[in-house]
Amino acid sequence: MTTSKSHLNILWVQVWVLAAVQGAITLSWLIYNIYLPQLLTQFGFSASLAVGLVLVENALGAVLEPLMGGLSDQARRWIGTRFPFISVGMILASALFIAIPCVVSLIPPTTVMRSLLPIVLVAWALAMTIFRSPAMCLLGMYSTPAQLPLAVSFVTLVGGAIGAFKPISYKFILSLGPVYTFAIGSFVMLGAAAVLRLVNPPEAPVINKTETVKLPLQKLALILGTGFGVAWGIRFLMDVLGKVLKTQLNTDNVDVQMVWIGLAIAIASIPAGIFAVKIGNSQAMLCGICAIIPSLLIMISLGAQIPIIVVIVASFSLIVNGAIPFALGLVPQRWAGLGIGMYFGGFALAMSLFGVIFPQPQQITPFVGAIGGGLAFLVAGVCIAVSGISETQRNAEV
């Protein structure tokens, strides 16, 4: 398998395989979220427990994402590779994923055994945190820093394209049955892990293992704040967009429209990556934030007009696609896993708190959602801008 970099200094084969890993992650969560209420009720629990479980999983993810990323950095330092976290995590996640419907189908829901299902569900969610940050770290090895946004755009494309079909995939996925569907997700994950192991090139040895690199706490805090702001911004944005479309089209079902918008966002990640390479990733993210905030406010006044949707799609892609390059570029390579883990951790923390603060999101008015989304994106923008100022000052001192 060739590992030579192209004229764009990107290992394209490896990037596409990592995109397949992201696709497997997205597919697994898609299946899980669709089946979770059904599996809980089938095992004697209330469907409302699904909301509580997701809150707990996100809260644990907020801690475990940075932890696993940081531990993979330590593994990279002492044994020369972070791949054990990726291999073990993906295999464990695959095994637990297929175990979920097996518990429901094969074990009687007695008083004693009922607790087994929530344990397996949470265990699977935790297993997913073991490998995500270490896996996304590989992008730093598959691309030069200057070309990283373009490499990430293909990972974003695959994950976004799969996730876009969620609104219209419920009936089809439920019609397959839990065992068959979860088996597909499990085997896709295992296949992606095997191919990634096959194409992953040898990692450069760490020259000085005893060298101490100071933990960049300020930068990690800025990455955490960026992840938090982006997560709340996205959550509010999609909520407002759906409600505005329902009002504008005078219908309660806008699933098809949301699918097309999701696909547009996924496809737009490619030009977003090219644009970020040309002007700089942080600048591209700030451009996206500066465009999406007024677009949100205009949308609640004028409706979801096509020009506004186009601006939102382009802006959204610039922000989301820039997250991983932003985290990797801000921290030293020594703490790359921790940096990406802090972004994912901030994202998970935001989603957990959102569920606590807004237990009934359907009651959020478009006006409140637009203001909340604008403020959330503003927080992310401030973190990105401050990180750029800090880097400029540090370079000037050097």
mmCIF file of C-alpha atoms in Angstrom:
data_model
loop_
_atom_site.group_PDB
_atom_site.id
_atom_site.type_symbol
_atom_site.label_atom_id
_atom_site.label_comp_id
_atom_site.label_asym_id
_atom_site.label_seq_id
_atom_site.Cartn_x
_atom_site.Cartn_y
_atom_site.Cartn_z
ATOM 1 C CA MET A 1 0.000 0.000 0.000
ATOM 2 C CA THR A 2 1.502 3.297 -1.007
ATOM 3 C CA THR A 3 2.004 5.950 1.627
ATOM 4 C CA SER A 4 3.677 8.577 -0.524
ATOM 5 C CA LYS A 5 2.193 12.023 -0.240
ATOM 6 C CA SER A 6 0.645 13.707 -3.236
ATOM 7 C CA HIS A 7 1.576 17.132 -4.539
ATOM 8 C CA LEU A 8 -0.816 18.472 -1.918
ATOM 9 C CA ASN A 9 1.146 16.678 0.829
ATOM 10 C CA ILE A 10 -1.773 14.503 1.859
ATOM 11 C CA LEU A 11 -1.839 10.720 2.236
ATOM 12 C CA TRP A 12 -5.113 10.312 0.382
ATOM 13 C CA VAL A 13 -5.575 6.558 0.874
ATOM 14 C CA GLN A 14 -5.151 6.898 4.622
ATOM 15 C CA VAL A 15 -7.428 9.938 4.767
ATOM 16 C CA TRP A 16 -10.218 8.086 2.935
ATOM 17 C CA VAL A 17 -9.892 5.114 5.297
ATOM 18 C CA LEU A 18 -10.083 7.471 8.267
ATOM 19 C CA ALA A 19 -13.168 8.976 6.618
ATOM 20 C CA ALA A 20 -14.614 5.443 6.590
ATOM 21 C CA VAL A 21 -13.895 5.221 10.334
ATOM 22 C CA GLN A 22 -15.804 8.478 10.835
ATOM 23 C CA GLY A 23 -18.601 7.046 8.719
ATOM 24 C CA ALA A 24 -18.695 3.946 10.932
ATOM 25 C CA ILE A 25 -18.866 6.133 14.046
ATOM 26 C CA THR A 26 -21.729 8.198 12.593
ATOM 27 C CA LEU A 27 -23.607 5.091 11.432
ATOM 28 C CA SER A 28 -23.287 3.470 14.861
ATOM 29 C CA TRP A 29 -24.672 6.525 16.666
ATOM 30 C CA LEU A 30 -27.437 6.824 14.079
ATOM 31 C CA ILE A 31 -28.547 3.228 14.684
ATOM 32 C CA TYR A 32 -28.179 3.598 18.457
ATOM 33 C CA ASN A 33 -30.298 6.753 18.720
ATOM 34 C CA ILE A 34 -33.037 5.339 16.490
ATOM 35 C CA TYR A 35 -33.330 2.042 18.377
ATOM 36 C CA LEU A 36 -32.688 3.253 21.944
ATOM 37 C CA PRO A 37 -36.314 4.047 22.945
ATOM 38 C CA GLN A 38 -37.605 0.818 21.380
ATOM 39 C CA LEU A 39 -34.994 -1.365 23.093
ATOM 40 C CA LEU A 40 -35.634 0.254 26.478
ATOM 41 C CA THR A 41 -39.409 -0.241 26.284
ATOM 42 C CA GLN A 42 -38.943 -3.791 25.045
ATOM 43 C CA PHE A 43 -36.860 -4.520 28.143
ATOM 44 C CA GLY A 44 -39.413 -3.003 30.499
ATOM 45 C CA PHE A 45 -38.078 0.541 30.865
ATOM 46 C CA SER A 46 -39.764 3.827 30.026
ATOM 47 C CA ALA A 47 -38.810 5.354 26.669
ATOM 48 C CA SER A 48 -38.071 8.603 28.530
ATOM 49 C CA LEU A 49 -35.045 6.876 30.084
ATOM 50 C CA ALA A 50 -33.341 7.352 26.701
ATOM 51 C CA VAL A 51 -33.019 11.086 27.372
ATOM 52 C CA GLY A 52 -31.395 10.461 30.743
ATOM 53 C CA LEU A 53 -29.008 7.894 29.303
ATOM 54 C CA VAL A 54 -27.875 10.278 26.568
ATOM 55 C CA LEU A 55 -27.273 12.988 29.178
ATOM 56 C CA VAL A 56 -25.164 10.611 31.270
ATOM 57 C CA GLU A 57 -23.228 9.401 28.218
ATOM 58 C CA ASN A 58 -22.451 12.964 27.146
ATOM 59 C CA ALA A 59 -21.390 13.910 30.678
ATOM 60 C CA LEU A 60 -19.034 10.926 30.847
ATOM 61 C CA GLY A 61 -17.785 11.716 27.336
ATOM 62 C CA ALA A 62 -16.861 15.226 28.500
ATOM 63 C CA VAL A 63 -14.364 13.630 30.883
ATOM 64 C CA LEU A 64 -13.287 10.571 28.919
ATOM 65 C CA GLU A 65 -12.653 12.206 25.517
ATOM 66 C CA PRO A 66 -9.774 14.370 26.848
ATOM 67 C CA LEU A 67 -8.593 11.546 29.113
ATOM 68 C CA MET A 68 -8.311 9.017 26.292
ATOM 69 C CA GLY A 69 -6.713 11.573 24.005
ATOM 70 C CA GLY A 70 -4.140 12.421 26.676
ATOM 71 C CA LEU A 71 -3.429 8.759 27.440
ATOM 72 C CA SER A 72 -2.903 8.092 23.741
ATOM 73 C CA ASP A 73 -0.346 10.927 23.739
ATOM 74 C CA GLN A 74 1.474 9.123 26.547
ATOM 75 C CA ALA A 75 1.353 5.865 24.582
ATOM 76 C CA ARG A 76 2.730 7.655 21.516
ATOM 77 C CA ARG A 77 5.572 8.960 23.651
ATOM 78 C CA TRP A 78 6.559 5.731 25.396
ATOM 79 C CA ILE A 79 5.749 2.927 22.937
ATOM 80 C CA GLY A 80 5.920 4.958 19.733
ATOM 81 C CA THR A 81 2.277 4.653 18.643
ATOM 82 C CA ARG A 82 -1.218 5.527 19.818
ATOM 83 C CA PHE A 83 -2.749 2.746 17.709
ATOM 84 C CA PRO A 84 -3.455 0.351 20.634
ATOM 85 C CA PHE A 85 -6.146 2.795 21.802
ATOM 86 C CA ILE A 86 -7.685 2.786 18.335
ATOM 87 C CA SER A 87 -7.572 -0.996 17.858
ATOM 88 C CA VAL A 88 -8.778 -1.953 21.337
ATOM 89 C CA GLY A 89 -11.417 0.783 21.387
ATOM 90 C CA MET A 90 -12.911 -0.123 18.012
ATOM 91 C CA ILE A 91 -12.939 -3.857 18.743
ATOM 92 C CA LEU A 92 -14.506 -3.313 22.171
ATOM 93 C CA ALA A 93 -17.086 -0.903 20.721
ATOM 94 C CA SER A 94 -17.969 -3.416 17.982
ATOM 95 C CA ALA A 95 -18.412 -6.245 20.499
ATOM 96 C CA LEU A 96 -20.573 -4.180 22.844
ATOM 97 C CA PHE A 97 -22.622 -2.823 19.934
ATOM 98 C CA ILE A 98 -23.734 -6.277 18.814
ATOM 99 C CA ALA A 99 -24.262 -7.231 22.477
ATOM 100 C CA ILE A 100 -26.952 -4.539 22.895
ATOM 101 C CA PRO A 101 -29.734 -6.268 20.859
ATOM 102 C CA CYS A 102 -28.548 -9.674 22.094
ATOM 103 C CA VAL A 103 -29.227 -8.634 25.692
ATOM 104 C CA VAL A 104 -32.758 -7.581 24.757
ATOM 105 C CA SER A 105 -33.457 -10.633 22.592
ATOM 106 C CA LEU A 106 -31.854 -13.416 24.653
ATOM 107 C CA ILE A 107 -32.077 -12.371 28.309
ATOM 108 C CA PRO A 108 -35.437 -12.289 30.151
ATOM 109 C CA PRO A 109 -36.142 -8.823 31.624
ATOM 110 C CA THR A 110 -36.374 -9.960 35.239
ATOM 111 C CA THR A 111 -35.922 -7.492 38.082
ATOM 112 C CA VAL A 112 -32.315 -8.556 38.554
ATOM 113 C CA MET A 113 -31.343 -8.693 34.869
ATOM 114 C CA ARG A 114 -33.049 -5.456 33.767
ATOM 115 C CA SER A 115 -30.120 -3.349 34.955
ATOM 116 C CA LEU A 116 -27.850 -5.187 32.508
ATOM 117 C CA LEU A 117 -29.185 -3.267 29.485
ATOM 118 C CA PRO A 118 -28.393 0.265 30.730
ATOM 119 C CA ILE A 119 -24.940 -0.965 31.802
ATOM 120 C CA VAL A 120 -24.195 -2.351 28.328
ATOM 121 C CA LEU A 121 -25.562 0.815 26.674
ATOM 122 C CA VAL A 122 -23.352 3.112 28.753
ATOM 123 C CA ALA A 123 -20.367 0.762 28.361
ATOM 124 C CA TRP A 124 -20.698 0.955 24.568
ATOM 125 C CA ALA A 125 -20.883 4.753 24.642
ATOM 126 C CA LEU A 126 -17.737 4.829 26.798
ATOM 127 C CA ALA A 127 -15.945 2.423 24.450
ATOM 128 C CA MET A 128 -16.651 4.858 21.599
ATOM 129 C CA THR A 129 -14.694 7.537 23.485
ATOM 130 C CA ILE A 130 -11.581 5.351 23.710
ATOM 131 C CA PHE A 131 -10.600 5.620 20.062
ATOM 132 C CA ARG A 132 -12.217 8.731 18.547
ATOM 133 C CA SER A 133 -9.649 11.325 19.652
ATOM 134 C CA PRO A 134 -6.628 9.037 18.999
ATOM 135 C CA ALA A 135 -8.021 8.160 15.558
ATOM 136 C CA MET A 136 -8.611 11.785 14.540
ATOM 137 C CA CYS A 137 -5.046 12.550 15.697
ATOM 138 C CA LEU A 138 -3.807 10.474 12.777
ATOM 139 C CA LEU A 139 -4.897 13.279 10.458
ATOM 140 C CA GLY A 140 -1.896 15.228 11.725
ATOM 141 C CA MET A 141 0.298 12.422 10.426
ATOM 142 C CA TYR A 142 -1.563 12.023 7.131
ATOM 143 C CA SER A 143 -1.297 15.682 6.127
ATOM 144 C CA THR A 144 0.988 18.661 6.472
ATOM 145 C CA PRO A 145 -0.435 21.387 8.753
ATOM 146 C CA ALA A 146 -1.077 23.736 5.826
ATOM 147 C CA GLN A 147 -3.204 21.155 3.985
ATOM 148 C CA LEU A 148 -4.956 19.737 7.056
ATOM 149 C CA PRO A 149 -8.331 21.512 6.489
ATOM 150 C CA LEU A 150 -8.571 19.927 3.040
ATOM 151 C CA ALA A 151 -7.783 16.451 4.418
ATOM 152 C CA VAL A 152 -10.339 16.896 7.217
ATOM 153 C CA SER A 153 -12.991 17.986 4.706
ATOM 154 C CA PHE A 154 -13.222 14.461 3.279
ATOM 155 C CA VAL A 155 -13.690 13.024 6.773
ATOM 156 C CA THR A 156 -16.403 15.631 7.396
ATOM 157 C CA LEU A 157 -18.007 14.817 4.038
ATOM 158 C CA VAL A 158 -18.461 11.104 4.792
ATOM 159 C CA GLY A 159 -19.698 11.591 8.360
ATOM 160 C CA GLY A 160 -22.003 14.427 7.351
ATOM 161 C CA ALA A 161 -23.467 12.565 4.386
ATOM 162 C CA ILE A 162 -24.401 9.564 6.532
ATOM 163 C CA GLY A 163 -25.770 11.716 9.353
ATOM 164 C CA ALA A 164 -27.843 13.770 6.904
ATOM 165 C CA PHE A 165 -30.160 10.824 6.228
ATOM 166 C CA LYS A 166 -31.207 10.447 9.862
ATOM 167 C CA PRO A 167 -34.571 12.283 9.486
ATOM 168 C CA ILE A 168 -35.836 9.871 6.792
ATOM 169 C CA SER A 169 -34.043 6.677 7.840
ATOM 170 C CA TYR A 170 -36.139 5.738 10.884
ATOM 171 C CA LYS A 171 -38.665 3.470 9.154
ATOM 172 C CA PHE A 172 -36.086 1.713 6.999
ATOM 173 C CA ILE A 173 -33.638 1.057 9.830
ATOM 174 C CA LEU A 174 -36.381 -0.094 12.215
ATOM 175 C CA SER A 175 -37.733 -2.417 9.507
ATOM 176 C CA LEU A 176 -34.419 -4.318 9.424
ATOM 177 C CA GLY A 177 -34.742 -5.428 13.032
ATOM 178 C CA PRO A 178 -32.300 -4.696 15.870
ATOM 179 C CA VAL A 179 -30.036 -7.755 15.631
ATOM 180 C CA TYR A 180 -29.451 -7.410 11.881
ATOM 181 C CA THR A 181 -29.018 -3.630 12.045
ATOM 182 C CA PHE A 182 -26.619 -3.660 14.990
ATOM 183 C CA ALA A 183 -24.659 -6.465 13.320
ATOM 184 C CA ILE A 184 -24.198 -4.299 10.227
ATOM 185 C CA GLY A 185 -22.940 -1.426 12.380
ATOM 186 C CA SER A 186 -20.607 -3.713 14.295
ATOM 187 C CA PHE A 187 -19.062 -5.300 11.178
ATOM 188 C CA VAL A 188 -18.646 -1.924 9.480
ATOM 189 C CA MET A 189 -16.732 -0.726 12.542
ATOM 190 C CA LEU A 190 -14.536 -3.839 12.600
ATOM 191 C CA GLY A 191 -13.865 -3.573 8.868
ATOM 192 C CA ALA A 192 -12.871 0.075 9.166
ATOM 193 C CA ALA A 193 -10.535 -0.765 12.046
ATOM 194 C CA ALA A 194 -8.868 -3.571 10.082
ATOM 195 C CA VAL A 195 -8.294 -1.455 6.961
ATOM 196 C CA LEU A 196 -6.993 1.474 9.020
ATOM 197 C CA ARG A 197 -4.490 -0.838 10.691
ATOM 198 C CA LEU A 198 -3.436 -2.095 7.245
ATOM 199 C CA VAL A 199 -2.824 1.302 5.636
ATOM 200 C CA ASN A 200 -1.495 3.203 8.651
ATOM 201 C CA PRO A 201 2.173 4.018 7.905
ATOM 202 C CA PRO A 202 4.961 3.526 10.475
ATOM 203 C CA GLU A 203 5.029 6.391 12.942
ATOM 204 C CA ALA A 204 8.199 8.412 13.397
ATOM 205 C CA PRO A 205 9.994 7.443 16.618
ATOM 206 C CA VAL A 206 9.947 9.849 19.560
ATOM 207 C CA ILE A 207 13.550 11.053 19.887
ATOM 208 C CA ASN A 208 13.532 12.324 23.466
ATOM 209 C CA LYS A 209 11.073 10.360 25.561
ATOM 210 C CA THR A 210 12.096 12.026 28.828
ATOM 211 C CA GLU A 211 11.622 15.570 27.541
ATOM 212 C CA THR A 212 8.915 17.377 29.482
ATOM 213 C CA VAL A 213 6.531 19.576 27.528
ATOM 214 C CA LYS A 214 4.479 21.961 29.640
ATOM 215 C CA LEU A 215 0.758 21.313 29.529
ATOM 216 C CA PRO A 216 -0.768 24.230 27.539
ATOM 217 C CA LEU A 217 -3.663 24.853 29.930
ATOM 218 C CA GLN A 218 -4.759 28.172 28.401
ATOM 219 C CA LYS A 219 -4.896 26.716 24.902
ATOM 220 C CA LEU A 220 -6.734 23.632 26.119
ATOM 221 C CA ALA A 221 -9.297 25.875 27.822
ATOM 222 C CA LEU A 222 -9.786 27.805 24.568
ATOM 223 C CA ILE A 223 -10.306 24.537 22.668
ATOM 224 C CA LEU A 224 -12.835 23.402 25.303
ATOM 225 C CA GLY A 225 -14.691 26.721 25.012
ATOM 226 C CA THR A 226 -14.700 26.464 21.225
ATOM 227 C CA GLY A 227 -16.171 22.955 21.340
ATOM 228 C CA PHE A 228 -18.815 24.104 23.828
ATOM 229 C CA GLY A 229 -19.784 27.149 21.746
ATOM 230 C CA VAL A 230 -19.902 25.240 18.462
ATOM 231 C CA ALA A 231 -22.053 22.490 20.019
ATOM 232 C CA TRP A 232 -24.668 24.875 21.417
ATOM 233 C CA GLY A 233 -24.559 26.930 18.223
ATOM 234 C CA ILE A 234 -25.281 23.857 16.090
ATOM 235 C CA ARG A 235 -28.008 22.644 18.457
ATOM 236 C CA PHE A 236 -29.810 25.988 18.406
ATOM 237 C CA LEU A 237 -29.263 26.480 14.668
ATOM 238 C CA MET A 238 -30.810 23.173 13.606
ATOM 239 C CA ASP A 239 -33.715 23.673 16.018
ATOM 240 C CA VAL A 240 -34.449 27.163 14.667
ATOM 241 C CA LEU A 241 -34.054 26.076 11.051
ATOM 242 C CA GLY A 242 -36.513 23.210 11.475
ATOM 243 C CA LYS A 243 -39.127 25.376 13.204
ATOM 244 C CA VAL A 244 -38.825 28.233 10.700
ATOM 245 C CA LEU A 245 -39.217 25.797 7.800
ATOM 246 C CA LYS A 246 -42.317 24.225 9.414
ATOM 247 C CA THR A 247 -43.921 27.634 9.824
ATOM 248 C CA GLN A 248 -42.915 28.815 6.359
ATOM 249 C CA LEU A 249 -44.094 25.669 4.576
ATOM 250 C CA ASN A 250 -47.131 25.220 6.861
ATOM 251 C CA THR A 251 -46.319 21.594 7.642
ATOM 252 C CA ASP A 252 -45.192 19.515 10.617
ATOM 253 C CA ASN A 253 -42.829 17.393 8.527
ATOM 254 C CA VAL A 254 -39.704 18.973 7.053
ATOM 255 C CA ASP A 255 -37.588 15.810 7.116
ATOM 256 C CA VAL A 256 -36.882 15.840 3.372
ATOM 257 C CA GLN A 257 -35.817 19.486 3.466
ATOM 258 C CA MET A 258 -33.504 18.828 6.428
ATOM 259 C CA VAL A 259 -31.937 15.889 4.574
ATOM 260 C CA TRP A 260 -31.131 18.111 1.588
ATOM 261 C CA ILE A 261 -29.690 20.788 3.864
ATOM 262 C CA GLY A 262 -27.608 18.157 5.674
ATOM 263 C CA LEU A 263 -26.269 16.816 2.381
ATOM 264 C CA ALA A 264 -25.477 20.360 1.220
ATOM 265 C CA ILE A 265 -23.502 20.968 4.426
ATOM 266 C CA ALA A 266 -21.575 17.705 3.933
ATOM 267 C CA ILE A 267 -20.723 18.502 0.300
ATOM 268 C CA ALA A 268 -19.816 22.096 1.176
ATOM 269 C CA SER A 269 -17.059 20.792 3.468
ATOM 270 C CA ILE A 270 -14.818 20.273 0.403
ATOM 271 C CA PRO A 271 -14.846 23.912 -0.792
ATOM 272 C CA ALA A 272 -14.691 24.937 2.877
ATOM 273 C CA GLY A 273 -11.462 22.950 3.233
ATOM 274 C CA ILE A 274 -10.005 24.504 0.073
ATOM 275 C CA PHE A 275 -10.965 28.002 1.284
ATOM 276 C CA ALA A 276 -9.397 27.364 4.725
ATOM 277 C CA VAL A 277 -6.146 26.207 3.109
ATOM 278 C CA LYS A 278 -5.984 29.448 1.115
ATOM 279 C CA ILE A 279 -6.725 31.997 3.868
ATOM 280 C CA GLY A 280 -5.854 30.056 7.033
ATOM 281 C CA ASN A 281 -8.053 27.778 9.141
ATOM 282 C CA SER A 282 -8.741 30.118 12.072
ATOM 283 C CA GLN A 283 -9.561 32.970 9.696
ATOM 284 C CA ALA A 284 -11.950 30.685 7.783
ATOM 285 C CA MET A 285 -13.703 29.636 11.003
ATOM 286 C CA LEU A 286 -14.062 33.288 12.042
ATOM 287 C CA CYS A 287 -15.491 34.123 8.615
ATOM 288 C CA GLY A 288 -18.056 31.363 9.096
ATOM 289 C CA ILE A 289 -18.994 32.630 12.558
ATOM 290 C CA CYS A 290 -19.254 36.250 11.378
ATOM 291 C CA ALA A 291 -21.619 35.121 8.614
ATOM 292 C CA ILE A 292 -23.745 32.612 10.514
ATOM 293 C CA ILE A 293 -24.704 34.887 13.438
ATOM 294 C CA PRO A 294 -26.474 37.563 11.339
ATOM 295 C CA SER A 295 -27.914 34.818 9.105
ATOM 296 C CA LEU A 296 -29.614 33.272 12.136
ATOM 297 C CA LEU A 297 -31.134 36.597 13.147
ATOM 298 C CA ILE A 298 -32.224 37.431 9.602
ATOM 299 C CA MET A 299 -33.801 33.982 9.185
ATOM 300 C CA ILE A 300 -36.258 34.468 12.057
ATOM 301 C CA SER A 301 -37.380 37.749 10.447
ATOM 302 C CA LEU A 302 -37.490 36.902 6.741
ATOM 303 C CA GLY A 303 -37.827 33.124 6.862
ATOM 304 C CA ALA A 304 -35.562 30.393 5.477
ATOM 305 C CA GLN A 305 -35.023 31.994 2.077
ATOM 306 C CA ILE A 306 -32.646 30.228 -0.321
ATOM 307 C CA PRO A 307 -29.848 32.868 -0.117
ATOM 308 C CA ILE A 308 -29.947 32.689 3.696
ATOM 309 C CA ILE A 309 -29.796 28.874 3.635
ATOM 310 C CA VAL A 310 -26.832 29.018 1.235
ATOM 311 C CA VAL A 311 -24.964 31.353 3.609
ATOM 312 C CA ILE A 312 -25.797 29.141 6.598
ATOM 313 C CA VAL A 313 -24.628 26.000 4.779
ATOM 314 C CA ALA A 314 -21.330 27.612 3.733
ATOM 315 C CA SER A 315 -20.733 29.147 7.179
ATOM 316 C CA PHE A 316 -21.639 25.950 9.014
ATOM 317 C CA SER A 317 -19.148 23.982 6.900
ATOM 318 C CA LEU A 318 -16.328 26.435 7.576
ATOM 319 C CA ILE A 319 -16.900 26.191 11.333
ATOM 320 C CA VAL A 320 -17.358 22.428 11.663
ATOM 321 C CA ASN A 321 -14.635 21.500 9.189
ATOM 322 C CA GLY A 322 -12.127 23.744 10.936
ATOM 323 C CA ALA A 323 -12.531 22.244 14.417
ATOM 324 C CA ILE A 324 -9.959 19.425 14.217
ATOM 325 C CA PRO A 325 -7.299 21.511 12.389
ATOM 326 C CA PHE A 326 -7.885 24.259 14.976
ATOM 327 C CA ALA A 327 -7.268 21.868 17.883
ATOM 328 C CA LEU A 328 -4.246 20.214 16.250
ATOM 329 C CA GLY A 329 -2.719 23.563 15.300
ATOM 330 C CA LEU A 330 -3.092 25.145 18.710
ATOM 331 C CA VAL A 331 -1.360 22.573 20.922
ATOM 332 C CA PRO A 332 2.121 21.033 20.562
ATOM 333 C CA GLN A 333 2.237 17.711 18.718
ATOM 334 C CA ARG A 334 3.136 16.137 22.057
ATOM 335 C CA TRP A 335 -0.433 16.867 23.265
ATOM 336 C CA ALA A 336 -2.327 16.409 19.982
ATOM 337 C CA GLY A 337 -4.656 13.734 21.366
ATOM 338 C CA LEU A 338 -5.476 15.808 24.423
ATOM 339 C CA GLY A 339 -6.185 18.832 22.223
ATOM 340 C CA ILE A 340 -8.694 16.990 20.045
ATOM 341 C CA GLY A 341 -10.124 15.294 23.138
ATOM 342 C CA MET A 342 -10.752 18.708 24.726
ATOM 343 C CA TYR A 343 -12.750 19.791 21.675
ATOM 344 C CA PHE A 344 -14.858 16.624 21.694
ATOM 345 C CA GLY A 345 -15.138 16.884 25.486
ATOM 346 C CA GLY A 346 -16.378 20.475 25.269
ATOM 347 C CA PHE A 347 -18.890 19.392 22.629
ATOM 348 C CA ALA A 348 -20.153 16.518 24.801
ATOM 349 C CA LEU A 349 -20.324 18.733 27.904
ATOM 350 C CA ALA A 350 -22.395 21.295 25.998
ATOM 351 C CA MET A 351 -24.834 18.667 24.764
ATOM 352 C CA SER A 352 -25.212 17.232 28.261
ATOM 353 C CA LEU A 353 -25.885 20.651 29.811
ATOM 354 C CA PHE A 354 -28.256 21.570 26.977
ATOM 355 C CA GLY A 355 -30.424 18.589 27.870
ATOM 356 C CA VAL A 356 -30.457 19.646 31.522
ATOM 357 C CA ILE A 357 -31.189 23.343 30.900
ATOM 358 C CA PHE A 358 -33.662 22.756 28.049
ATOM 359 C CA PRO A 359 -35.419 19.465 28.893
ATOM 360 C CA GLN A 360 -38.219 20.354 26.429
ATOM 361 C CA PRO A 361 -36.459 21.850 23.386
ATOM 362 C CA GLN A 362 -39.729 21.967 21.446
ATOM 363 C CA GLN A 363 -40.725 24.896 23.675
ATOM 364 C CA ILE A 364 -37.739 27.002 22.563
ATOM 365 C CA THR A 365 -39.069 29.743 20.292
ATOM 366 C CA PRO A 366 -37.170 30.584 17.085
ATOM 367 C CA PHE A 367 -36.304 34.013 18.546
ATOM 368 C CA VAL A 368 -34.788 32.523 21.700
ATOM 369 C CA GLY A 369 -33.029 29.867 19.629
ATOM 370 C CA ALA A 370 -31.545 32.442 17.258
ATOM 371 C CA ILE A 371 -30.272 34.589 20.154
ATOM 372 C CA GLY A 372 -28.909 31.519 21.948
ATOM 373 C CA GLY A 373 -27.248 30.197 18.806
ATOM 374 C CA GLY A 374 -25.752 33.592 18.004
ATOM 375 C CA LEU A 375 -24.300 33.938 21.507
ATOM 376 C CA ALA A 376 -22.953 30.369 21.411
ATOM 377 C CA PHE A 377 -21.190 30.928 18.094
ATOM 378 C CA LEU A 378 -19.905 34.259 19.465
ATOM 379 C CA VAL A 379 -18.313 32.419 22.408
ATOM 380 C CA ALA A 380 -16.597 30.044 19.963
ATOM 381 C CA GLY A 381 -15.448 33.006 17.857
ATOM 382 C CA VAL A 382 -13.952 34.788 20.881
ATOM 383 C CA CYS A 383 -12.029 31.626 21.835
ATOM 384 C CA ILE A 384 -10.674 31.271 18.281
ATOM 385 C CA ALA A 385 -9.736 34.965 18.091
ATOM 386 C CA VAL A 386 -8.013 34.910 21.498
ATOM 387 C CA SER A 387 -6.050 31.810 20.484
ATOM 388 C CA GLY A 388 -4.826 33.650 17.388
ATOM 389 C CA ILE A 389 -3.767 36.685 19.429
ATOM 390 C CA SER A 390 -1.927 34.458 21.911
ATOM 391 C CA GLU A 391 -0.083 32.690 19.122
ATOM 392 C CA THR A 392 0.904 36.006 17.524
ATOM 393 C CA GLN A 393 2.243 37.337 20.836
ATOM 394 C CA ARG A 394 4.168 34.120 21.501
ATOM 395 C CA ASN A 395 5.765 34.211 18.048
ATOM 396 C CA ALA A 396 6.699 37.874 18.556
ATOM 397 C CA GLU A 397 8.405 37.032 21.872
ATOM 398 C CA VAL A 398 10.331 34.217 20.200
#
